[in-house]
Short mmCIF file of C-alpha atoms and ligand atoms in Angstrom, two decimals:
data_model
loop_
_atom_site.label_atom_id
_atom_site.label_comp_id
_atom_site.label_asym_id
_atom_site.label_seq_id
_atom_site.Cartn_x
_atom_site.Cartn_y
_atom_site.Cartn_z
CA UNK A 288 0.00 0.00 0.00
CA UNK A 289 2.92 2.37 0.57
CA UNK A 290 5.72 3.40 -1.74
CA UNK A 291 8.92 5.31 -1.20
CA UNK A 292 8.63 8.84 -2.51
CA UNK A 293 9.77 8.69 -6.08
CA UNK A 294 9.08 10.79 -9.09
CA UNK A 295 10.47 10.51 -12.58
CA UNK A 296 13.58 12.37 -11.52
CA UNK A 297 14.30 10.46 -8.32
CA UNK A 298 17.33 11.86 -6.52
CA UNK A 299 17.44 14.81 -8.88
CA UNK A 300 16.58 18.44 -8.56
CA UNK A 301 15.33 20.89 -11.16
CA UNK A 302 17.24 24.11 -11.55
CA UNK A 303 15.34 26.70 -13.52
CA UNK A 304 16.74 29.85 -15.13
CA UNK A 305 15.11 32.63 -17.09
CA UNK A 306 16.23 32.78 -20.74
CA UNK A 307 17.08 35.68 -22.98
CA UNK A 308 15.82 34.73 -26.42
CA UNK A 309 16.69 36.55 -29.66
CA UNK A 310 14.02 36.85 -32.33
CA UNK A 311 15.91 34.33 -34.50
CA UNK A 312 16.06 31.86 -31.63
CA UNK A 313 12.38 32.44 -30.82
CA UNK A 314 11.37 31.65 -34.41
CA UNK A 315 13.52 28.49 -34.32
CA UNK A 316 12.02 27.38 -30.97
CA UNK A 317 8.48 27.93 -32.25
CA UNK A 318 9.33 25.91 -35.38
CA UNK A 319 10.56 23.03 -33.21
CA UNK A 320 7.48 23.31 -31.05
CA UNK A 321 5.13 23.17 -34.08
CA UNK A 322 6.80 19.94 -35.22
CA UNK A 323 6.73 18.43 -31.72
CA UNK A 324 3.09 19.32 -31.27
CA UNK A 325 2.25 17.75 -34.64
CA UNK A 326 4.14 14.60 -33.64
CA UNK A 327 2.43 14.39 -30.23
CA UNK A 328 -0.97 14.66 -31.93
CA UNK A 329 0.06 11.91 -34.37
CA UNK A 330 0.86 9.72 -31.35
CA UNK A 331 -2.57 10.46 -29.84
CA UNK A 332 -4.27 9.62 -33.16
CA UNK A 333 -2.31 6.41 -33.64
CA UNK A 334 -2.96 5.33 -30.07
CA UNK A 335 -6.72 5.97 -30.40
CA UNK A 336 -6.82 4.16 -33.73
CA UNK A 337 -5.10 1.09 -32.26
CA UNK A 338 -7.44 1.07 -29.27
CA UNK A 339 -10.48 1.19 -31.58
CA UNK A 340 -9.10 -1.50 -33.86
CA UNK A 341 -8.43 -3.80 -30.90
CA UNK A 342 -11.93 -3.27 -29.58
CA UNK A 343 -13.56 -4.26 -32.89
CA UNK A 344 -11.03 -6.81 -34.07
CA UNK A 345 -12.37 -10.12 -35.44
CA UNK A 346 -12.35 -13.05 -33.00
CA UNK A 347 -9.06 -14.94 -32.91
CA UNK A 348 -6.99 -12.08 -34.35
CA UNK A 349 -4.10 -10.91 -32.19
CA UNK A 350 -4.17 -7.42 -30.61
CA UNK A 351 -2.14 -4.62 -32.14
CA UNK A 352 0.22 -2.68 -29.93
CA UNK A 353 1.07 0.99 -30.05
CA UNK A 354 4.19 1.17 -27.88
CA UNK A 355 7.44 3.13 -28.21
CA UNK A 356 8.72 0.72 -30.91
CA UNK A 357 5.71 1.34 -33.17
CA UNK A 358 5.81 5.08 -32.55
CA UNK A 359 9.56 5.22 -33.24
CA UNK A 360 8.90 3.51 -36.55
CA UNK A 361 6.15 6.01 -37.29
CA UNK A 362 8.58 8.88 -36.61
CA UNK A 363 11.28 7.40 -38.88
CA UNK A 364 8.76 7.01 -41.71
CA UNK A 365 7.35 10.51 -41.24
CA UNK A 366 10.85 12.03 -41.28
CA UNK A 367 11.61 10.24 -44.56
CA UNK A 368 8.37 11.47 -46.08
CA UNK A 369 8.36 15.09 -44.87
CA UNK A 370 11.25 17.50 -45.26
CA UNK A 371 9.47 19.88 -42.86
CA UNK A 372 9.80 17.34 -40.07
CA UNK A 373 13.40 16.52 -41.06
CA UNK A 374 14.33 20.18 -40.61
CA UNK A 375 13.76 19.74 -36.87
CA UNK A 376 16.10 18.07 -34.37
CA UNK A 377 15.57 14.32 -34.05
CA UNK A 378 16.66 14.36 -30.38
CA UNK A 379 13.73 16.54 -29.38
CA UNK A 380 11.29 14.57 -31.55
CA UNK A 381 12.36 11.23 -30.08
CA UNK A 382 11.81 12.72 -26.64
CA UNK A 383 8.21 13.55 -27.61
CA UNK A 384 7.64 9.84 -28.23
CA UNK A 385 9.19 8.90 -24.89
CA UNK A 386 7.14 11.52 -23.05
CA UNK A 387 3.99 10.32 -24.77
CA UNK A 388 4.78 6.73 -23.72
CA UNK A 389 5.34 7.81 -20.12
CA UNK A 390 2.13 9.80 -20.04
CA UNK A 391 0.13 6.85 -21.39
CA UNK A 392 1.79 4.39 -19.00
CA UNK A 393 0.89 6.66 -16.09
CA UNK A 394 -2.78 6.76 -17.15
CA UNK A 395 -2.86 2.95 -17.45
CA UNK A 396 -1.20 2.55 -14.04
CA UNK A 397 -3.81 4.77 -12.36
CA UNK A 398 -6.59 2.70 -13.95
CA UNK A 399 -4.95 -0.55 -12.82
CA UNK A 400 -4.58 0.79 -9.29
CA UNK A 401 -8.27 1.78 -9.33
CA UNK A 402 -7.58 5.31 -8.18
CA UNK A 403 -10.74 7.37 -7.79
CA UNK A 404 -11.66 9.03 -11.11
CA UNK A 405 -10.74 12.53 -9.93
CA UNK A 406 -7.23 11.49 -8.97
CA UNK A 407 -6.35 9.68 -12.17
CA UNK A 408 -3.98 11.08 -14.74
CA UNK A 409 -6.03 11.14 -17.94
CA UNK A 410 -4.95 9.61 -21.25
CA UNK A 411 -2.66 11.93 -23.24
CA UNK A 412 -4.76 14.43 -25.18
CA UNK A 413 -4.45 16.66 -28.24
CA UNK A 414 -2.27 19.68 -27.93
CA UNK A 415 -4.10 22.55 -29.59
CA UNK A 416 -2.18 25.36 -31.22
CA UNK A 417 -3.72 28.18 -29.20
CA UNK A 418 -3.86 26.38 -25.86
CA UNK A 419 -0.75 24.25 -25.47
CA UNK A 420 2.34 26.14 -24.32
CA UNK A 421 5.69 25.51 -26.01
CA UNK A 422 7.80 22.89 -24.20
CA UNK A 423 10.88 21.19 -25.62
CA UNK A 424 12.81 18.42 -23.85
CA UNK A 425 16.46 17.73 -24.63
CA UNK A 426 18.44 14.77 -23.36
CA UNK A 427 22.20 14.85 -22.76
CA UNK A 428 23.12 14.58 -26.44
CA UNK A 429 20.68 17.34 -27.45
CA UNK A 430 22.32 20.30 -25.68
CA UNK A 431 25.61 21.69 -24.46
CA UNK A 432 26.73 24.61 -22.32
CA UNK A 433 29.51 26.73 -23.73
CA UNK A 434 30.74 30.17 -22.69
CA UNK A 435 27.69 30.67 -20.50
CA UNK A 436 25.27 30.01 -23.33
CA UNK A 437 22.91 27.12 -23.94
CA UNK A 438 23.33 25.47 -27.35
CA UNK A 439 20.46 23.24 -28.44
CA UNK A 440 20.45 20.64 -31.22
CA UNK A 441 19.58 22.29 -34.50
CA UNK A 442 21.84 25.27 -33.86
CA UNK A 443 19.55 27.20 -31.47
CA UNK A 444 21.55 29.40 -29.06
CA UNK A 445 20.00 30.83 -25.88
CA UNK A 446 21.33 32.97 -23.05
CA UNK A 447 20.31 31.83 -19.56
CA UNK A 448 20.27 34.41 -16.78
CA UNK A 449 22.47 32.45 -14.36
CA UNK A 450 21.82 32.88 -10.65
CA UNK A 451 23.89 29.98 -9.26
CA UNK A 452 26.52 27.45 -10.31
CA UNK A 453 25.73 23.81 -11.03
CA UNK A 454 26.90 21.32 -8.42
CA UNK A 455 27.05 18.60 -11.11
CA UNK A 456 26.60 18.38 -14.88
CA UNK A 457 22.92 18.62 -15.84
CA UNK A 458 21.58 15.45 -17.49
CA UNK A 459 18.70 17.03 -19.41
CA UNK A 460 17.01 20.34 -20.02
CA UNK A 461 13.45 21.46 -20.64
CA UNK A 462 13.03 24.73 -22.52
CA UNK A 463 9.58 26.22 -22.13
CA UNK A 464 7.49 29.36 -22.35
CA UNK A 465 5.17 30.18 -19.46
CA UNK A 466 1.76 31.82 -19.64
CA UNK A 467 3.26 35.32 -19.35
CA UNK A 468 5.33 34.71 -22.49
CA UNK A 469 8.70 34.41 -20.69
CA UNK A 470 11.11 31.60 -21.64
CA UNK A 471 12.88 29.33 -19.15
CA UNK A 472 15.41 26.52 -19.15
CA UNK A 473 14.88 23.89 -16.46
CA UNK A 474 17.90 21.61 -15.94
CA UNK A 475 17.85 18.24 -14.20
CA UNK A 476 20.84 17.94 -11.86
CA UNK A 477 21.76 15.13 -9.46
CA UNK A 478 20.67 16.36 -6.02
CA UNK A 479 23.10 16.74 -3.16
CA UNK A 480 21.79 15.28 0.07
CA UNK A 481 22.39 17.10 3.32
CA UNK A 482 21.63 14.58 6.08
CA UNK A 483 20.12 15.93 9.30
CA UNK A 484 20.49 14.68 12.88
CA UNK A 485 18.17 11.82 13.94
CA UNK A 486 15.25 12.89 16.10
CA UNK A 487 13.62 9.56 17.01
CA UNK A 488 10.25 10.99 15.94
CA UNK A 489 7.89 10.12 13.09
CA UNK A 490 4.88 12.00 11.71
CA UNK A 491 1.67 11.17 9.85
CA UNK A 492 0.21 13.77 7.46
CA UNK A 493 -3.35 14.07 6.15
CA UNK A 494 -4.28 16.72 3.53
CA UNK A 495 -7.48 18.71 3.70
CA UNK A 496 -9.41 21.81 2.72
CA UNK A 497 -9.65 23.86 5.91
CA UNK A 498 -6.29 22.77 7.21
CA UNK A 499 -3.92 22.09 4.34
CA UNK A 500 -2.11 19.57 6.55
CA UNK A 501 -3.33 17.89 9.71
CA UNK A 502 -0.58 15.89 11.38
CA UNK A 503 -0.03 13.59 14.33
CA UNK A 504 1.90 16.45 15.95
CA UNK A 505 -0.08 19.50 17.05
CA UNK A 506 2.83 21.87 16.48
CA UNK A 507 3.08 20.86 12.84
CA UNK A 508 -0.49 21.36 11.60
CA UNK A 509 -0.71 23.79 8.67
CA UNK A 510 -3.87 25.90 8.33
CA UNK A 511 -4.96 26.85 4.80
CA UNK A 512 -3.08 30.07 4.05
CA UNK A 513 -5.81 31.71 1.95
CA UNK A 514 -3.29 32.82 -0.65
CA UNK A 515 -5.24 34.13 -3.56
CA UNK A 516 -8.15 35.30 -1.45
CA UNK A 517 -7.04 38.93 -1.76
CA UNK A 518 -6.20 38.33 -5.41
CA UNK A 519 -9.65 36.89 -6.03
CA UNK A 520 -11.49 40.19 -6.62
CA UNK A 521 -8.75 41.40 -8.96
CA UNK A 522 -8.96 38.10 -10.78
CA UNK A 523 -12.73 38.41 -11.10
CA UNK A 524 -12.24 41.85 -12.66
CA UNK A 525 -9.72 40.58 -15.25
CA UNK A 526 -11.99 37.68 -16.04
CA UNK A 527 -14.92 40.01 -16.65
CA UNK A 528 -12.67 42.08 -18.92
CA UNK A 529 -11.66 38.96 -20.80
CA UNK A 530 -15.27 37.87 -21.04
CA UNK A 531 -16.31 41.15 -22.67
CA UNK A 532 -13.42 41.02 -25.12
CA UNK A 533 -13.50 37.31 -25.80
CA UNK A 534 -12.62 36.66 -29.46
CA UNK A 535 -14.89 34.60 -31.72
CA UNK A 536 -13.87 30.98 -32.11
CA UNK A 537 -10.78 30.62 -34.29
CA UNK A 538 -10.03 34.38 -34.10
CA UNK A 539 -6.99 35.89 -32.43
CA UNK A 540 -7.78 37.98 -29.33
CA UNK A 541 -7.77 41.81 -29.36
CA UNK A 542 -5.05 43.83 -27.65
CA UNK A 543 -7.31 44.44 -24.63
CA UNK A 544 -8.09 40.75 -24.36
CA UNK A 545 -4.43 39.78 -24.50
CA UNK A 546 -3.58 42.40 -21.87
CA UNK A 547 -6.23 41.11 -19.46
CA UNK A 548 -5.02 37.57 -20.11
CA UNK A 549 -1.41 38.51 -19.36
CA UNK A 550 -2.47 40.26 -16.12
CA UNK A 551 -4.40 37.16 -15.07
CA UNK A 552 -1.36 34.98 -15.72
CA UNK A 553 0.88 37.33 -13.69
CA UNK A 554 -1.53 37.25 -10.77
CA UNK A 555 -1.69 33.45 -10.84
CA UNK A 556 2.08 33.35 -10.82
CA UNK A 557 2.28 35.65 -7.79
CA UNK A 558 -0.18 33.51 -5.83
CA UNK A 559 1.74 30.35 -6.83
CA UNK A 560 4.98 31.89 -5.52
CA UNK A 561 3.42 32.78 -2.15
CA UNK A 562 2.02 29.26 -1.91
CA UNK A 563 5.41 27.74 -2.63
CA UNK A 564 7.07 29.96 -0.07
CA UNK A 565 4.66 28.90 2.69
CA UNK A 566 5.00 25.26 1.61
CA UNK A 567 8.80 25.30 1.75
CA UNK A 568 8.95 26.93 5.18
CA UNK A 569 6.54 24.38 6.62
CA UNK A 570 8.26 21.45 4.90
CA UNK A 571 11.60 22.51 6.34
CA UNK A 572 10.22 22.45 9.90
CA UNK A 573 8.51 19.06 9.44
CA UNK A 574 11.60 17.48 7.91
CA UNK A 575 13.92 18.95 10.56
CA UNK A 576 11.81 17.52 13.39
CA UNK A 577 11.13 13.98 12.08
CA UNK A 578 13.09 10.97 10.80
CA UNK A 579 10.21 9.37 8.90
CA UNK A 580 7.15 10.91 7.23
CA UNK A 581 3.93 9.05 6.32
CA UNK A 582 2.27 11.25 3.71
CA UNK A 583 -1.16 10.83 2.17
CA UNK A 584 -0.59 10.33 -1.56
CA UNK A 585 -3.38 12.69 -2.50
CA UNK A 586 -3.40 13.79 -6.14
CA UNK A 587 -5.78 16.66 -6.77
CA UNK A 588 -7.34 16.85 -10.19
CA UNK A 589 -8.31 20.31 -11.26
CA UNK A 590 -11.78 19.85 -12.64
CA UNK A 591 -13.64 22.71 -14.29
CA UNK A 592 -16.67 22.09 -12.11
CA UNK A 593 -14.99 22.50 -8.72
CA UNK A 594 -15.40 25.75 -6.80
CA UNK A 595 -12.71 28.44 -6.57
CA UNK A 596 -12.20 27.64 -2.89
CA UNK A 597 -11.69 23.96 -3.60
CA UNK A 598 -9.28 24.76 -6.43
CA UNK A 599 -7.26 27.01 -4.12
CA UNK A 600 -7.20 24.31 -1.43
CA UNK A 601 -6.09 21.65 -3.94
CA UNK A 602 -3.37 23.92 -5.31
CA UNK A 603 -2.11 24.49 -1.75
CA UNK A 604 -2.04 20.73 -1.12
CA UNK A 605 -0.17 20.09 -4.37
CA UNK A 606 2.48 22.71 -3.65
CA UNK A 607 2.89 21.56 -0.05
CA UNK A 608 3.13 17.87 -0.90
CA UNK A 609 5.75 18.53 -3.58
CA UNK A 610 7.79 20.75 -1.24
CA UNK A 611 7.63 18.12 1.51
CA UNK A 612 8.79 15.25 -0.72
CA UNK A 613 11.63 17.33 -2.15
CA UNK A 614 12.73 18.56 1.26
CA UNK A 615 12.56 15.04 2.74
CA UNK A 616 14.66 13.67 -0.08
CA UNK A 617 17.19 16.49 0.14
CA UNK A 618 17.80 15.77 3.82
CA UNK A 619 17.83 12.00 3.53
CA UNK A 620 14.59 11.42 5.47
CA UNK A 621 12.36 8.37 5.02
CA UNK A 622 9.30 9.64 3.12
CA UNK A 623 6.51 7.08 2.63
CA UNK A 624 3.50 7.79 0.46
CA UNK A 625 0.24 6.23 1.59
CA UNK A 626 -2.63 5.38 -0.75
CA UNK A 627 -5.57 7.59 0.32
CA UNK A 628 -8.36 5.00 -0.01
CA UNK A 629 -10.50 4.62 3.15
CA UNK A 630 -8.13 6.60 5.37
CA UNK A 631 -11.05 8.63 6.72
CA UNK A 632 -13.06 5.47 7.49
CA UNK A 633 -10.47 3.51 9.46
CA UNK A 634 -9.89 3.72 13.19
CA UNK A 635 -6.25 4.47 13.98
CA UNK A 636 -6.50 2.70 17.36
CA UNK A 637 -7.99 -0.65 16.44
CA UNK A 638 -8.10 -0.69 12.64
CA UNK A 639 -11.89 -1.13 12.41
CA UNK A 640 -13.55 0.41 9.35
CA UNK A 641 -16.85 2.26 9.45
CA UNK A 642 -19.51 1.01 7.04
CA UNK A 643 -20.08 4.42 5.44
CA UNK A 644 -17.76 7.30 4.66
CA UNK A 645 -18.16 10.06 7.22
CA UNK A 646 -19.89 13.13 5.80
CA UNK A 647 -17.48 16.08 5.55
CA UNK A 648 -19.54 17.96 8.14
CA UNK A 649 -18.75 15.28 10.73
CA UNK A 650 -15.55 16.54 12.34
CA UNK A 651 -15.18 13.81 14.96
CA UNK A 652 -14.26 10.20 14.46
CA UNK A 653 -15.91 7.94 17.03
CA UNK A 654 -15.08 4.25 16.74
CA UNK A 655 -17.95 1.90 17.53
CA UNK A 656 -15.55 -1.03 17.89
CA UNK A 657 -13.04 0.27 20.46
CA UNK A 658 -14.59 3.53 21.65
CA UNK A 659 -11.73 5.81 20.57
CA UNK A 660 -12.85 9.36 19.89
CA UNK A 661 -10.66 11.89 18.11
CA UNK A 662 -10.87 14.81 15.70
CA UNK A 663 -11.52 13.30 12.30
CA UNK A 664 -8.39 14.63 10.56
CA UNK A 665 -6.14 13.67 13.50
CA UNK A 666 -7.46 10.12 13.21
CA UNK A 667 -6.66 10.12 9.48
CA UNK A 668 -3.13 11.43 10.07
CA UNK A 669 -2.58 8.59 12.51
CA UNK A 670 -3.96 6.06 10.03
CA UNK A 671 -1.22 7.24 7.61
CA UNK A 672 1.43 6.28 10.18
CA UNK A 673 -0.08 2.86 10.78
CA UNK A 674 -0.46 2.17 7.05
CA UNK A 675 3.12 3.24 6.36
CA UNK A 676 4.31 0.70 8.93
CA UNK A 677 5.64 3.34 11.32
CA UNK A 678 5.25 3.14 15.09
CA UNK A 679 2.58 5.58 16.33
CA UNK A 680 4.32 5.64 19.73
CA UNK A 681 7.25 7.49 18.10
CA UNK A 682 4.82 10.18 17.00
CA UNK A 683 3.70 10.86 20.57
CA UNK A 684 7.21 11.18 21.96
CA UNK A 685 7.78 14.69 23.24
CA UNK A 686 4.18 15.65 22.61
CA UNK A 687 1.74 15.35 25.50
CA UNK A 688 -1.18 15.99 23.16
CA UNK A 689 -0.39 13.19 20.73
CA UNK A 690 -2.26 10.42 22.53
CA UNK A 691 -5.86 9.87 21.52
CA UNK A 692 -8.41 10.31 24.28
CA UNK A 693 -10.56 7.31 25.04
CA UNK A 694 -14.17 7.21 26.11
CA UNK A 695 -14.75 5.71 29.55
CA UNK A 696 -16.50 2.37 29.12
ZN1 ZN B 219 -11.39 1.61 16.98
#
């Protein structure tokens, strides 16, 4: 049920720098992006086609596969056929196929693990010209650093605004444009670990809406910071402006529309920075004070239908969870992710499970089997510890409030 914290760049950190991009370089990057986007969409089409064919295939006929080998072949054929595609770097195009494969594998894994619908990574989808932002991924043989400049395959030269020196050679780089139009290079570098002193304490962490994190230690709970609440009325104003100036379908937006859109993006970025700042400070404290962390592996999915408040809460959880995993890894702590299923229904004392999920309004968990009564989120945080195989007694050490009260029989 639990896994060690691991993402695709396990043991690695991302170092991101702003880029200065000449107009020649910008045109070249956009050309590469057009080709990559076309290729990605070809992968989506081919994958859908194979799925459909398999579904309707005659009895007794073997299934077709649409894995990296088939997509590689497709790319080779397309490059032979189209000079336009050949003009682009093959390194970056091969990476599109790998990224597509990863994205599809992730969606399949979530289905296999029967994650709730809202937490699943969806199947890879079309990248539309107006909506998808330019992103190019280069592996080791697709870039080099020389005289402070970043040289990409295909002769594209960019100038990063350096703010620190690499501790090791970067193994890959992602060049992308954010929603404000600025370009960045994000390098993957092997992370240095800075071990901390052992504390003999462990902690269980449950994510939520009102309190971003409820933990088995009272001093480490994190209330929802309400970042974005002050920005909300500004945001509403920009959105009304955008609504009035919304271009017809297929038309480019007016100057006023683009301005409102850029202001919205800037505001979102500001809120995201505040969120990250709060998350990092909290993560540092949690990691400093505990040897092992049992963390609910909650994956918010940003659905269009959810309320603004819920979106803000989910964004806070995402930022905080990421910061915690990164901080834990950096300092050599034991971070264990716990599958979120039924954590609100189980009793942390005796392991009994209630028949029905508690309604969100019910803030107290009362166990009918053993009589334990505790605040609902505190019970869940403790369930994380138990599920992760950590000793709840090590959570109570040094904290007189850690023990759960019991009802007199
Ligand atoms: Zn119980």
